[in-house]
CSV table of C-alpha atoms and ligand atoms in Angstrom, one decimal:
chain,number,residue,atom,x,y,z
D,125,MET,CA,-0.1,-0.2,0.3
D,126,GLU,CA,1.0,3.0,-0.9
D,127,PRO,CA,0.9,6.0,2.4
D,128,THR,CA,-1.5,7.9,2.4
D,129,ALA,CA,-0.2,11.9,0.8
D,130,GLN,CA,-0.9,14.5,2.8
D,131,LEU,CA,-1.5,17.8,2.1
D,132,ALA,CA,-1.0,21.3,4.7
D,133,PRO,CA,-1.5,24.6,2.5
D,134,GLY,CA,0.5,27.3,3.9
D,135,VAL,CA,2.3,25.4,6.2
D,136,GLU,CA,6.1,26.6,6.3
D,137,GLN,CA,7.5,23.3,7.5
D,138,SER,CA,6.0,20.2,9.0
D,139,THR,CA,7.3,16.7,10.3
D,140,VAL,CA,5.9,13.9,10.0
D,141,GLY,CA,7.6,10.6,12.3
D,142,ASP,CA,10.9,11.0,11.8
D,143,ASN,CA,10.7,12.4,8.2
D,144,THR,CA,11.5,16.4,8.0
D,145,ASN,CA,10.0,17.9,4.9
D,146,VAL,CA,11.3,21.4,3.9
D,147,LEU,CA,8.6,22.4,2.3
D,148,THR,CA,8.7,25.0,-0.1
D,149,GLU,CA,7.8,28.8,-1.0
D,150,GLU,CA,8.5,28.1,-5.2
D,151,ASP,CA,5.9,25.7,-7.1
D,152,VAL,CA,7.6,22.2,-7.3
D,153,TYR,CA,6.2,19.7,-10.1
D,154,CYS,CA,5.9,16.3,-9.8
D,155,PRO,CA,7.8,14.6,-12.6
D,156,ALA,CA,5.7,11.8,-13.2
D,157,CYS,CA,2.3,13.7,-13.5
D,158,GLY,CA,2.9,17.4,-13.2
D,159,TYR,CA,1.2,17.9,-9.7
D,160,ASN,CA,2.6,20.6,-7.6
D,161,LEU,CA,4.0,19.2,-5.0
D,162,ARG,CA,4.5,22.9,-2.6
D,163,ALA,CA,3.7,22.2,0.7
D,164,LEU,CA,3.3,19.0,0.2
D,165,VAL,CA,4.0,16.9,3.7
D,166,SER,CA,4.7,13.6,2.1
D,167,ASP,CA,7.5,11.1,-0.3
D,168,ARG,CA,4.5,10.3,-2.5
D,169,CYS,CA,3.0,12.2,-4.6
D,170,PRO,CA,-1.1,12.2,-3.9
D,171,GLU,CA,-2.1,11.8,-7.9
D,172,CYS,CA,0.5,9.5,-9.2
D,173,ALA,CA,2.1,7.7,-5.6
D,174,LEU,CA,5.9,8.5,-7.3
D,175,ASP,CA,8.1,9.1,-4.4
D,176,VAL,CA,9.1,12.5,-4.8
D,177,ALA,CA,11.8,13.1,-1.9
D,178,PHE,CA,14.2,13.9,-4.0
D,179,ILE,CA,12.8,16.2,-6.0
D,180,LYS,CA,10.8,17.9,-3.3
D,181,SER,CA,13.4,20.7,-2.7
D,182,ALA,CA,13.3,24.1,-4.2
D,183,GLU,CA,17.0,24.0,-5.0
D,184,SER,CA,18.7,23.3,-8.0
D,185,LEU,CA,20.5,20.4,-9.0
D,186,LEU,CA,22.9,22.0,-11.7
D,187,PRO,CA,25.9,22.1,-10.2
D,188,TRP,CA,26.1,25.3,-12.4
D,189,VAL,CA,24.1,27.7,-10.3
D,190,HIS,CA,25.9,26.7,-7.2
D,191,ARG,CA,29.2,27.9,-9.1
D,192,ALA,CA,30.1,30.6,-6.6
D,193,ARG,CA,30.8,27.5,-4.0
D,194,VAL,CA,32.2,25.0,-6.0
D,195,GLY,CA,34.2,27.1,-8.5
D,196,ARG,CA,33.3,28.5,-11.8
D,197,LEU,CA,35.4,25.8,-13.5
D,198,ARG,CA,34.3,22.8,-12.0
D,199,ALA,CA,30.7,23.8,-12.0
D,200,TYR,CA,31.1,24.5,-15.6
D,201,LEU,CA,32.7,20.6,-16.4
D,202,VAL,CA,30.2,19.1,-13.8
D,203,THR,CA,26.9,20.8,-15.7
D,204,VAL,CA,28.4,19.4,-19.6
D,205,TRP,CA,28.9,16.2,-18.2
D,206,MET,CA,25.6,15.9,-15.8
D,207,VAL,CA,23.9,17.4,-20.1
D,208,VAL,CA,25.9,14.9,-22.1
D,209,PHE,CA,25.5,11.8,-19.4
D,210,ARG,CA,22.8,12.2,-17.2
D,211,THR,CA,20.2,13.8,-19.3
D,212,GLN,CA,16.8,12.1,-17.4
D,213,ARG,CA,18.5,14.0,-14.0
D,214,PHE,CA,19.2,16.8,-16.0
D,215,CYS,CA,15.9,17.4,-17.6
D,216,LEU,CA,14.1,16.6,-13.9
D,217,GLU,CA,15.5,20.6,-13.4
D,218,MET,CA,12.1,21.3,-15.1
D,219,SER,CA,10.2,19.7,-11.7
D,220,ARG,CA,11.8,23.1,-10.0
D,221,PRO,CA,12.9,26.3,-10.6
D,222,VAL,CA,15.3,27.2,-13.6
D,223,GLY,CA,17.5,30.7,-12.8
D,224,GLU,CA,17.2,31.7,-16.2
D,225,ARG,CA,20.2,34.1,-16.0
D,226,ASP,CA,22.2,30.8,-14.9
D,227,ALA,CA,21.1,29.5,-18.0
D,228,ARG,CA,22.0,32.4,-20.0
D,229,ALA,CA,25.5,32.6,-18.5
D,230,PHE,CA,26.1,28.9,-19.2
D,231,ARG,CA,25.2,30.0,-23.0
D,232,ARG,CA,27.2,32.5,-23.1
D,233,ILE,CA,31.0,30.7,-22.4
D,234,THR,CA,29.1,27.3,-24.9
D,235,VAL,CA,29.5,29.7,-27.6
D,236,LEU,CA,32.4,31.1,-27.0
D,237,LEU,CA,34.0,28.0,-26.4
D,238,ALA,CA,32.6,26.7,-29.4
D,239,PHE,CA,33.0,30.1,-31.7
D,240,LEU,CA,36.8,30.3,-30.5
D,241,PRO,CA,38.5,27.4,-31.8
D,242,PHE,CA,37.6,28.7,-35.2
D,243,PRO,CA,39.7,32.1,-35.2
D,244,LEU,CA,42.2,29.5,-34.0
D,245,LEU,CA,42.1,27.0,-37.0
D,246,THR,CA,41.9,30.0,-39.7
D,247,LEU,CA,45.5,31.3,-37.9
D,248,ALA,CA,47.2,27.7,-38.4
D,249,LEU,CA,46.2,27.7,-41.6
D,250,ALA,CA,48.2,31.2,-42.0
D,251,MET,CA,50.8,29.6,-40.2
D,252,LEU,CA,51.0,25.8,-41.8
D,253,ARG,CA,50.0,26.7,-45.3
D,254,PRO,CA,50.6,30.0,-46.3
D,255,ASP,CA,50.0,29.2,-49.4
D,256,GLY,CA,46.4,28.1,-48.9
D,257,PHE,CA,46.0,31.1,-46.1
D,258,ASP,CA,47.1,33.6,-49.5
D,259,ALA,CA,44.6,31.7,-51.3
D,260,VAL,CA,41.6,32.5,-49.1
D,261,LEU,CA,42.5,35.8,-49.0
D,262,HIS,CA,43.4,36.7,-52.9
D,263,PHE,CA,39.2,35.8,-53.5
D,264,GLY,CA,38.1,37.7,-51.2
D,265,GLY,CA,40.0,39.6,-49.2
D,266,PRO,CA,40.2,39.9,-45.0
D,267,GLY,CA,36.6,41.4,-45.1
D,268,TYR,CA,35.8,38.6,-46.5
D,269,LEU,CA,37.4,36.1,-43.7
D,270,ALA,CA,35.7,38.4,-41.0
D,271,VAL,CA,32.1,38.2,-42.4
D,272,MET,CA,33.0,33.7,-42.2
D,273,HIS,CA,33.9,34.2,-38.5
D,274,ALA,CA,31.0,36.2,-38.4
D,275,ALA,CA,28.7,33.8,-39.9
D,276,VAL,CA,30.5,30.7,-38.4
D,277,LEU,CA,29.2,32.9,-35.1
D,278,ALA,CA,25.6,33.8,-35.7
D,279,ALA,CA,25.4,30.2,-37.0
D,280,ILE,CA,26.6,28.6,-33.3
D,281,LEU,CA,24.0,31.4,-31.3
D,282,SER,CA,21.2,29.9,-33.8
D,283,VAL,CA,21.2,27.0,-32.9
D,284,THR,CA,22.1,27.3,-29.5
D,285,GLY,CA,19.0,29.7,-29.0
D,286,VAL,CA,16.3,28.8,-31.0
D,287,PRO,CA,15.3,26.3,-28.9
D,288,TYR,CA,14.8,28.4,-26.5
D,289,TYR,CA,11.5,30.8,-28.8
D,290,VAL,CA,9.8,27.8,-29.7
D,291,ILE,CA,9.5,24.8,-27.5
D,292,ARG,CA,6.4,26.1,-26.0
D,293,HIS,CA,2.8,24.8,-25.8
D,294,LYS,CA,-0.3,26.3,-24.9
D,295,GLU,CA,-1.7,22.8,-23.4
D,296,VAL,CA,1.5,23.1,-20.7
D,297,ASP,CA,1.6,24.9,-17.9
D,298,LEU,CA,3.3,28.9,-18.4
D,299,ALA,CA,6.2,28.0,-15.3
D,300,ARG,CA,7.0,24.6,-16.8
D,301,GLN,CA,7.0,26.6,-20.1
D,302,LEU,CA,9.3,28.9,-18.9
D,303,ARG,CA,11.7,25.4,-17.4
D,304,ALA,CA,11.6,24.1,-20.5
D,305,ALA,CA,12.6,26.6,-22.2
D,306,ALA,CA,15.9,27.7,-19.9
D,307,LEU,CA,17.0,24.1,-19.8
D,308,SER,CA,17.3,24.6,-23.2
D,309,LEU,CA,20.0,26.9,-23.2
D,310,TYR,CA,22.1,24.3,-20.8
D,311,CYS,CA,21.3,21.7,-24.1
D,312,CYS,CA,24.6,23.6,-26.0
D,313,ALA,CA,26.5,21.8,-23.5
D,314,PRO,CA,28.3,19.2,-26.1
D,315,LEU,CA,29.7,21.9,-28.4
D,316,SER,CA,32.5,23.2,-25.5
D,317,ILE,CA,34.5,20.4,-26.8
D,318,MET,CA,34.3,21.6,-30.1
D,319,GLY,CA,37.8,22.2,-29.5
D,320,ALA,CA,38.5,18.4,-30.2
D,321,ALA,CA,37.2,18.6,-33.9
D,322,VAL,CA,39.6,21.7,-34.7
D,323,VAL,CA,42.5,20.2,-33.4
D,324,PHE,CA,41.6,17.6,-35.6
D,325,ALA,CA,41.4,19.6,-38.5
D,326,VAL,CA,44.6,21.4,-38.1
D,327,GLY,CA,46.4,18.4,-37.8
D,328,GLY,CA,44.8,17.7,-40.8
D,329,VAL,CA,45.9,20.9,-42.6
D,330,ALA,CA,49.1,20.4,-41.1
D,331,ALA,CA,48.9,17.0,-43.1
D,332,SER,CA,48.1,18.4,-45.9
D,333,ARG,CA,51.9,19.7,-46.2
D,334,LEU,CA,52.3,15.8,-46.9
D,335,ALA,CA,53.2,14.2,-50.3
D,336,ASN,CA,50.5,11.4,-48.9
D,337,ARG,CA,46.7,12.9,-49.1
D,338,ASP,CA,45.5,9.7,-47.1
D,339,TRP,CA,46.3,11.5,-43.7
D,340,ASP,CA,44.8,14.9,-43.6
D,341,LEU,CA,41.6,13.2,-45.1
D,342,ALA,CA,41.8,10.8,-42.7
D,343,LEU,CA,42.1,13.5,-39.6
D,344,TYR,CA,39.5,16.0,-41.5
D,345,SER,CA,36.8,12.7,-41.6
D,346,VAL,CA,37.7,12.3,-37.7
D,347,ALA,CA,36.7,16.4,-37.4
D,348,LEU,CA,33.5,16.1,-38.9
D,349,GLY,CA,32.6,13.0,-37.3
D,350,ILE,CA,33.2,14.6,-33.9
D,351,PHE,CA,31.3,18.0,-35.2
D,352,VAL,CA,28.3,15.6,-36.0
D,353,VAL,CA,28.3,13.4,-33.4
D,354,LEU,CA,28.3,16.9,-31.3
D,355,MET,CA,25.3,18.3,-33.3
D,356,VAL,CA,23.5,14.8,-32.8
D,357,ILE,CA,24.2,15.3,-28.8
D,358,VAL,CA,22.3,18.8,-28.6
D,359,LEU,CA,19.7,17.5,-31.1
D,360,PHE,CA,18.8,14.7,-28.3
D,361,ASP,CA,19.3,16.8,-25.6
D,362,VAL,CA,16.7,19.6,-27.0
D,363,GLN,CA,14.2,16.6,-27.6
D,364,ARG,CA,14.7,15.2,-24.2
D,365,VAL,CA,13.8,18.6,-22.4
D,366,ILE,CA,10.8,18.7,-24.8
D,367,TRP,CA,9.9,15.2,-24.6
D,368,TRP,CA,10.3,15.9,-20.4
D,369,MET,CA,7.8,19.2,-20.7
D,370,LEU,CA,5.1,17.3,-23.0
D,371,ARG,CA,4.7,14.2,-20.6
D,372,GLU,CA,1.4,14.9,-19.7
D,373,THR,CA,0.4,16.7,-22.7
D,374,GLY,CA,1.3,14.6,-25.4
D,375,SER,CA,2.1,15.6,-29.2
D,376,ALA,CA,5.5,16.9,-29.9
D,377,LEU,CA,5.1,16.9,-33.1
D,378,ALA,CA,4.0,20.8,-33.6
D,379,VAL,CA,7.0,21.9,-31.2
D,380,ASN,CA,9.6,19.7,-33.2
D,381,VAL,CA,7.5,20.9,-36.6
D,382,LYS,CA,8.3,24.8,-35.6
D,383,LEU,CA,11.8,23.8,-33.9
D,384,CYS,CA,13.4,22.0,-37.1
D,385,LEU,CA,11.6,25.2,-39.4
D,386,PHE,CA,13.5,27.8,-37.3
D,387,TRP,CA,16.8,25.7,-37.0
D,388,CYS,CA,17.5,25.3,-40.7
D,389,LEU,CA,15.9,28.8,-41.6
D,390,SER,CA,18.5,30.5,-38.7
D,391,VAL,CA,21.5,28.2,-40.0
D,392,PHE,CA,20.4,29.4,-43.4
D,393,LEU,CA,20.4,32.8,-43.0
D,394,SER,CA,23.7,32.5,-40.6
D,395,LEU,CA,25.7,30.6,-43.2
D,396,VAL,CA,24.6,31.6,-46.2
D,397,ALA,CA,22.5,34.7,-47.0
D,398,PHE,CA,24.7,36.7,-44.5
D,399,PRO,CA,27.7,36.5,-46.3
D,400,ALA,CA,25.8,36.6,-49.3
D,401,ALA,CA,24.4,40.0,-48.4
D,402,ALA,CA,27.4,41.4,-47.1
D,403,ALA,CA,29.4,40.3,-50.9
D,404,TYR,CA,26.3,42.1,-52.2
D,405,GLY,CA,27.2,44.8,-50.3
D,406,VAL,CA,31.3,44.5,-51.5
D,407,ILE,CA,30.0,44.4,-55.5
D,408,LEU,CA,27.8,47.7,-55.0
D,409,TYR,CA,30.8,49.2,-52.8
D,410,TYR,CA,33.6,48.0,-56.1
D,411,SER,CA,31.2,49.4,-58.7
D,412,LEU,CA,30.5,52.8,-57.2
D,413,ARG,CA,34.2,53.3,-56.9
D,414,ALA,CA,34.5,51.9,-60.5
L,776,ZN,ZN1,3.2,12.6,-9.3
């Protein structure tokens, strides 16, 4: 038999036998059925009888939230680990308040870590293959290089930012929608390892000086493989967040269609339309000068 759930509305803290339940001022939801566990004096959800002792505190278990105490680097690394390898525990955070400012700070750092390897790759190209670098410069000048880097940055910002605006569903409680949206900002965590892909790409650039072209192709392939795997993990994490948000509501089709559309559109705008517009502007400028 499941213990009978007891509700004590308005009570700050209460004790049942040996079990002290600290009740929260915040709305904390049952991860299985979405029942509001605020002021609950039992370890069982009254709606579905799930053992909710682990979720009843409103204090976040996301390591990044506790970075002031555990240190930024450690908090960041453990959060990346949690998002990538402990996805279910990460998604359970939807049951309690998710700090949006923390999530945005985490995303800013991740975007930076994902982007910085690209200028370093360009630098490596300039140093290891000056002939290739000069060819790129002759093609469009330094402005072309700057635009390409801006395009990559815009693409990273789009991919990591779009889910925040798309993860909405009118049948889901607004607080839960906002928590899911804030959690989606953490889903970019795998991109922090982008440097690994770029290390192999730099290796490929270095190996392209060799007479045997097998090595550079192999290294480029590994770089591409790592990039694809990281992107797949991001997609998987966002999917999990959507699934958890819609657990009681059902179909995620509408959200997913919207997500795919906006992702494709934003990547197209970043990597194709924006550089094309820049090139068009340059052509107009030179046509006027001539
Ligand atoms: Zn429940």
